[in-house]
């Protein structure tokens, strides 16, 4: 027969374990911002969003109707997308005055992202954690002139300043803050 004294620590232990499980469940993702991407003729080619999960800010991108292969994609300094060239979006978001690219010893820009890979059906997706602490990054993303997400014709080499030699701008979307 098991005494009460022996079962009590067991029950206590189970209870603690249950609590630990609850605490280790990731917090709910909150939708912070959205962007609708358009190509050089103004046609819709996908969507992007920024989700906050605890201290993590994640950029989620889904594109369609683009040419297959890897494409450079970045956060640019100005939330203005004027087709066809999208030069109104400015350069890469770069509040710390670094050079371009994760493989550049003097890089990267805050706005630098891994290439988005488009498959033969013209679709591609990307999920990437944006560097830096949540509050600083939010302040940089949603400054007075906003931020745009820009997709390029070719792949980013992650090293060549100022834009990774990724070619022309083929799609653009303005990030709009939701909350
Ligand atoms: Cu770019
Ligand atoms: Zn860059």
PDB file of C-alpha atoms and ligand atoms in Angstrom:
ATOM      1  CA  UNK A   1       0.000   0.000   0.000  1.00  0.00           C
ATOM      2  CA  UNK A   2       1.277   3.490  -0.899  1.00  0.00           C
ATOM      3  CA  UNK A   3       1.159   6.016   1.910  1.00  0.00           C
ATOM      4  CA  UNK A   4      -0.041   9.594   1.495  1.00  0.00           C
ATOM      5  CA  UNK A   5       3.425  10.812   2.298  1.00  0.00           C
ATOM      6  CA  UNK A   6       4.786   8.961  -0.750  1.00  0.00           C
ATOM      7  CA  UNK A   7       2.108  10.118  -3.224  1.00  0.00           C
ATOM      8  CA  UNK A   8       2.169  13.790  -2.264  1.00  0.00           C
ATOM      9  CA  UNK A   9       5.574  14.555  -3.822  1.00  0.00           C
ATOM     10  CA  UNK A  10       4.515  12.716  -6.998  1.00  0.00           C
ATOM     11  CA  UNK A  11       1.358  14.792  -7.390  1.00  0.00           C
ATOM     12  CA  UNK A  12       3.362  17.936  -6.774  1.00  0.00           C
ATOM     13  CA  UNK A  13       5.861  16.946  -9.420  1.00  0.00           C
ATOM     14  CA  UNK A  14       3.158  16.280 -12.024  1.00  0.00           C
ATOM     15  CA  UNK A  15       1.589  19.635 -11.285  1.00  0.00           C
ATOM     16  CA  UNK A  16       4.908  21.424 -11.814  1.00  0.00           C
ATOM     17  CA  UNK A  17       5.442  19.594 -15.056  1.00  0.00           C
ATOM     18  CA  UNK A  18       2.020  20.659 -16.306  1.00  0.00           C
ATOM     19  CA  UNK A  19       2.869  24.273 -15.492  1.00  0.00           C
ATOM     20  CA  UNK A  20       6.213  24.039 -17.261  1.00  0.00           C
ATOM     21  CA  UNK A  21       4.445  22.739 -20.373  1.00  0.00           C
ATOM     22  CA  UNK A  22       2.070  25.671 -20.411  1.00  0.00           C
ATOM     23  CA  UNK A  23       4.929  28.142 -20.058  1.00  0.00           C
ATOM     24  CA  UNK A  24       6.982  26.603 -22.863  1.00  0.00           C
ATOM     25  CA  UNK A  25       4.123  26.945 -25.377  1.00  0.00           C
ATOM     26  CA  UNK A  26       5.098  29.795 -27.734  1.00  0.00           C
ATOM     27  CA  UNK A  27       3.030  32.972 -27.328  1.00  0.00           C
ATOM     28  CA  UNK A  28       0.356  33.692 -29.942  1.00  0.00           C
ATOM     29  CA  UNK A  29       1.575  35.454 -33.075  1.00  0.00           C
ATOM     30  CA  UNK A  30       0.169  38.951 -33.477  1.00  0.00           C
ATOM     31  CA  UNK A  31      -0.205  40.464 -36.938  1.00  0.00           C
ATOM     32  CA  UNK A  32       1.683  43.765 -36.874  1.00  0.00           C
ATOM     33  CA  UNK A  33       1.836  44.831 -40.496  1.00  0.00           C
ATOM     34  CA  UNK A  34       0.802  43.773 -43.984  1.00  0.00           C
ATOM     35  CA  UNK A  35       1.871  44.607 -47.526  1.00  0.00           C
ATOM     36  CA  UNK A  36       0.326  43.827 -50.899  1.00  0.00           C
ATOM     37  CA  UNK A  37       3.000  43.337 -53.535  1.00  0.00           C
ATOM     38  CA  UNK A  38       2.547  44.644 -57.078  1.00  0.00           C
ATOM     39  CA  UNK A  39       4.664  44.151 -60.169  1.00  0.00           C
ATOM     40  CA  UNK A  40       5.847  46.812 -62.636  1.00  0.00           C
ATOM     41  CA  UNK A  41       2.442  46.867 -64.379  1.00  0.00           C
ATOM     42  CA  UNK A  42       0.576  47.216 -61.095  1.00  0.00           C
ATOM     43  CA  UNK A  43      -0.710  43.616 -61.041  1.00  0.00           C
ATOM     44  CA  UNK A  44      -0.870  41.862 -57.640  1.00  0.00           C
ATOM     45  CA  UNK A  45       1.951  39.352 -57.121  1.00  0.00           C
ATOM     46  CA  UNK A  46       1.628  38.387 -53.488  1.00  0.00           C
ATOM     47  CA  UNK A  47       1.490  39.467 -49.893  1.00  0.00           C
ATOM     48  CA  UNK A  48       3.781  39.997 -46.958  1.00  0.00           C
ATOM     49  CA  UNK A  49       3.191  40.366 -43.239  1.00  0.00           C
ATOM     50  CA  UNK A  50       5.126  41.002 -40.073  1.00  0.00           C
ATOM     51  CA  UNK A  51       4.159  38.861 -37.114  1.00  0.00           C
ATOM     52  CA  UNK A  52       5.236  39.426 -33.530  1.00  0.00           C
ATOM     53  CA  UNK A  53       5.696  36.344 -31.373  1.00  0.00           C
ATOM     54  CA  UNK A  54       7.127  37.303 -28.002  1.00  0.00           C
ATOM     55  CA  UNK A  55      10.294  39.286 -28.781  1.00  0.00           C
ATOM     56  CA  UNK A  56      10.534  37.854 -32.306  1.00  0.00           C
ATOM     57  CA  UNK A  57       9.481  39.868 -35.327  1.00  0.00           C
ATOM     58  CA  UNK A  58       9.000  37.541 -38.285  1.00  0.00           C
ATOM     59  CA  UNK A  59       8.549  38.605 -41.874  1.00  0.00           C
ATOM     60  CA  UNK A  60       6.349  36.222 -43.852  1.00  0.00           C
ATOM     61  CA  UNK A  61       6.230  36.596 -47.657  1.00  0.00           C
ATOM     62  CA  UNK A  62       4.215  34.710 -50.276  1.00  0.00           C
ATOM     63  CA  UNK A  63       4.639  35.603 -53.946  1.00  0.00           C
ATOM     64  CA  UNK A  64       3.053  34.376 -57.169  1.00  0.00           C
ATOM     65  CA  UNK A  65       3.477  35.122 -60.856  1.00  0.00           C
ATOM     66  CA  UNK A  66       7.235  35.717 -60.671  1.00  0.00           C
ATOM     67  CA  UNK A  67       9.980  34.142 -62.782  1.00  0.00           C
ATOM     68  CA  UNK A  68      11.407  30.904 -61.323  1.00  0.00           C
ATOM     69  CA  UNK A  69      14.675  31.031 -59.405  1.00  0.00           C
ATOM     70  CA  UNK A  70      16.133  32.912 -56.440  1.00  0.00           C
ATOM     71  CA  UNK A  71      15.264  36.598 -56.124  1.00  0.00           C
ATOM     72  CA  UNK A  72      16.822  39.205 -53.879  1.00  0.00           C
ATOM     73  CA  UNK A  73      14.299  40.689 -51.474  1.00  0.00           C
ATOM     74  CA  UNK A  74      14.827  43.525 -48.992  1.00  0.00           C
ATOM     75  CA  UNK A  75      13.175  46.027 -46.722  1.00  0.00           C
ATOM     76  CA  UNK A  76      13.728  49.450 -48.312  1.00  0.00           C
ATOM     77  CA  UNK A  77      13.769  52.777 -46.473  1.00  0.00           C
ATOM     78  CA  UNK A  78      10.678  54.449 -47.905  1.00  0.00           C
ATOM     79  CA  UNK A  79       7.127  53.136 -47.979  1.00  0.00           C
ATOM     80  CA  UNK A  80       6.449  54.323 -51.509  1.00  0.00           C
ATOM     81  CA  UNK A  81       6.085  51.964 -54.496  1.00  0.00           C
ATOM     82  CA  UNK A  82       5.794  53.803 -57.805  1.00  0.00           C
ATOM     83  CA  UNK A  83       5.771  51.445 -60.804  1.00  0.00           C
ATOM     84  CA  UNK A  84       7.485  50.582 -63.005  1.00  0.00           C
ATOM     85  CA  UNK A  85      10.933  51.057 -61.433  1.00  0.00           C
ATOM     86  CA  UNK A  86      10.037  51.379 -57.723  1.00  0.00           C
ATOM     87  CA  UNK A  87      13.024  53.677 -57.179  1.00  0.00           C
ATOM     88  CA  UNK A  88      10.768  55.690 -54.846  1.00  0.00           C
ATOM     89  CA  UNK A  89      11.317  52.967 -52.221  1.00  0.00           C
ATOM     90  CA  UNK A  90      14.905  54.224 -51.761  1.00  0.00           C
ATOM     91  CA  UNK A  91      17.828  52.060 -50.634  1.00  0.00           C
ATOM     92  CA  UNK A  92      17.906  49.281 -48.071  1.00  0.00           C
ATOM     93  CA  UNK A  93      16.693  49.941 -44.540  1.00  0.00           C
ATOM     94  CA  UNK A  94      19.996  50.687 -42.806  1.00  0.00           C
ATOM     95  CA  UNK A  95      19.670  52.599 -39.520  1.00  0.00           C
ATOM     96  CA  UNK A  96      23.118  51.480 -38.300  1.00  0.00           C
ATOM     97  CA  UNK A  97      25.050  52.626 -41.415  1.00  0.00           C
ATOM     98  CA  UNK A  98      26.398  49.180 -42.288  1.00  0.00           C
ATOM     99  CA  UNK A  99      27.217  47.911 -45.770  1.00  0.00           C
ATOM    100  CA  UNK A 100      25.087  45.428 -47.658  1.00  0.00           C
ATOM    101  CA  UNK A 101      25.075  41.702 -47.093  1.00  0.00           C
ATOM    102  CA  UNK A 102      25.357  39.036 -44.411  1.00  0.00           C
ATOM    103  CA  UNK A 103      28.616  37.851 -46.045  1.00  0.00           C
ATOM    104  CA  UNK A 104      30.062  41.370 -46.090  1.00  0.00           C
ATOM    105  CA  UNK A 105      32.387  41.942 -43.068  1.00  0.00           C
ATOM    106  CA  UNK A 106      30.954  45.475 -42.815  1.00  0.00           C
ATOM    107  CA  UNK A 107      27.362  44.287 -43.169  1.00  0.00           C
ATOM    108  CA  UNK A 108      24.527  43.688 -43.059  1.00  0.00           C
ATOM    109  CA  UNK A 109      21.720  46.203 -43.451  1.00  0.00           C
ATOM    110  CA  UNK A 110      18.717  45.749 -41.163  1.00  0.00           C
ATOM    111  CA  UNK A 111      16.667  45.349 -44.355  1.00  0.00           C
ATOM    112  CA  UNK A 112      18.733  42.476 -45.763  1.00  0.00           C
ATOM    113  CA  UNK A 113      16.873  39.180 -46.143  1.00  0.00           C
ATOM    114  CA  UNK A 114      17.624  35.735 -47.587  1.00  0.00           C
ATOM    115  CA  UNK A 115      16.681  35.264 -51.246  1.00  0.00           C
ATOM    116  CA  UNK A 116      13.134  34.147 -51.938  1.00  0.00           C
ATOM    117  CA  UNK A 117      13.097  31.064 -54.163  1.00  0.00           C
ATOM    118  CA  UNK A 118      10.355  30.950 -56.796  1.00  0.00           C
ATOM    119  CA  UNK A 119       9.467  27.503 -58.123  1.00  0.00           C
ATOM    120  CA  UNK A 120       8.382  26.580 -61.667  1.00  0.00           C
ATOM    121  CA  UNK A 121       4.758  27.470 -60.864  1.00  0.00           C
ATOM    122  CA  UNK A 122       5.799  31.066 -60.197  1.00  0.00           C
ATOM    123  CA  UNK A 123       5.253  30.806 -56.461  1.00  0.00           C
ATOM    124  CA  UNK A 124       7.617  31.298 -53.571  1.00  0.00           C
ATOM    125  CA  UNK A 125       7.524  31.862 -49.846  1.00  0.00           C
ATOM    126  CA  UNK A 126       9.857  33.078 -47.158  1.00  0.00           C
ATOM    127  CA  UNK A 127       9.759  33.330 -43.371  1.00  0.00           C
ATOM    128  CA  UNK A 128      12.556  35.217 -41.688  1.00  0.00           C
ATOM    129  CA  UNK A 129      13.208  36.674 -38.244  1.00  0.00           C
ATOM    130  CA  UNK A 130      14.099  40.350 -38.469  1.00  0.00           C
ATOM    131  CA  UNK A 131      17.263  41.173 -36.500  1.00  0.00           C
ATOM    132  CA  UNK A 132      17.434  43.456 -33.512  1.00  0.00           C
ATOM    133  CA  UNK A 133      15.249  43.973 -30.501  1.00  0.00           C
ATOM    134  CA  UNK A 134      11.553  44.228 -31.243  1.00  0.00           C
ATOM    135  CA  UNK A 135      11.050  47.825 -30.168  1.00  0.00           C
ATOM    136  CA  UNK A 136      14.073  49.262 -32.008  1.00  0.00           C
ATOM    137  CA  UNK A 137      13.174  47.387 -35.155  1.00  0.00           C
ATOM    138  CA  UNK A 138       9.566  48.508 -34.976  1.00  0.00           C
ATOM    139  CA  UNK A 139      10.667  52.123 -34.594  1.00  0.00           C
ATOM    140  CA  UNK A 140      12.832  51.785 -37.713  1.00  0.00           C
ATOM    141  CA  UNK A 141      10.162  49.999 -39.735  1.00  0.00           C
ATOM    142  CA  UNK A 142       7.386  52.421 -38.894  1.00  0.00           C
ATOM    143  CA  UNK A 143       9.231  55.710 -38.974  1.00  0.00           C
ATOM    144  CA  UNK A 144       7.622  58.723 -40.642  1.00  0.00           C
ATOM    145  CA  UNK A 145       8.277  57.618 -44.229  1.00  0.00           C
ATOM    146  CA  UNK A 146       7.434  53.952 -43.649  1.00  0.00           C
ATOM    147  CA  UNK A 147       9.067  50.909 -45.223  1.00  0.00           C
ATOM    148  CA  UNK A 148       8.640  48.990 -48.496  1.00  0.00           C
ATOM    149  CA  UNK A 149       9.379  45.387 -49.342  1.00  0.00           C
ATOM    150  CA  UNK A 150      11.084  45.077 -52.744  1.00  0.00           C
ATOM    151  CA  UNK A 151      11.716  41.946 -54.845  1.00  0.00           C
ATOM    152  CA  UNK A 152      14.535  42.004 -57.427  1.00  0.00           C
ATOM    153  CA  UNK A 153      15.005  40.351 -60.826  1.00  0.00           C
ATOM    154  CA  UNK A 154      18.034  38.300 -59.787  1.00  0.00           C
ATOM    155  CA  UNK A 155      19.570  36.700 -56.701  1.00  0.00           C
ATOM    156  CA  UNK A 156      21.275  38.691 -53.955  1.00  0.00           C
ATOM    157  CA  UNK A 157      24.953  37.660 -53.591  1.00  0.00           C
ATOM    158  CA  UNK A 158      24.822  38.740 -49.895  1.00  0.00           C
ATOM    159  CA  UNK A 159      28.084  40.655 -50.282  1.00  0.00           C
ATOM    160  CA  UNK A 160      28.085  43.421 -52.904  1.00  0.00           C
ATOM    161  CA  UNK A 161      27.290  46.879 -51.562  1.00  0.00           C
ATOM    162  CA  UNK A 162      24.714  48.444 -51.799  1.00  0.00           C
ATOM    163  CA  UNK A 163      22.178  45.879 -53.020  1.00  0.00           C
ATOM    164  CA  UNK A 164      23.797  42.471 -53.534  1.00  0.00           C
ATOM    165  CA  UNK A 165      23.980  42.848 -57.315  1.00  0.00           C
ATOM    166  CA  UNK A 166      20.392  41.626 -57.464  1.00  0.00           C
ATOM    167  CA  UNK A 167      19.280  43.550 -60.537  1.00  0.00           C
ATOM    168  CA  UNK A 168      16.162  45.576 -61.213  1.00  0.00           C
ATOM    169  CA  UNK A 169      13.179  45.949 -58.906  1.00  0.00           C
ATOM    170  CA  UNK A 170      10.329  43.733 -60.128  1.00  0.00           C
ATOM    171  CA  UNK A 171       7.830  43.945 -57.275  1.00  0.00           C
ATOM    172  CA  UNK A 172       7.113  46.277 -54.378  1.00  0.00           C
ATOM    173  CA  UNK A 173       4.712  46.576 -51.451  1.00  0.00           C
ATOM    174  CA  UNK A 174       4.259  49.171 -48.702  1.00  0.00           C
ATOM    175  CA  UNK A 175       4.122  47.778 -45.173  1.00  0.00           C
ATOM    176  CA  UNK A 176       0.995  49.057 -43.452  1.00  0.00           C
ATOM    177  CA  UNK A 177       0.854  48.830 -39.678  1.00  0.00           C
ATOM    178  CA  UNK A 178      -2.212  47.005 -38.412  1.00  0.00           C
ATOM    179  CA  UNK A 179      -1.840  47.624 -34.665  1.00  0.00           C
TER     180      UNK A 179
HETATM  181 CU1  LIG B   1      16.068  45.569 -52.580  1.00  0.00          CU
HETATM  182 ZN1  LIG B   2      21.227  45.572 -48.103  1.00  0.00          ZN
END
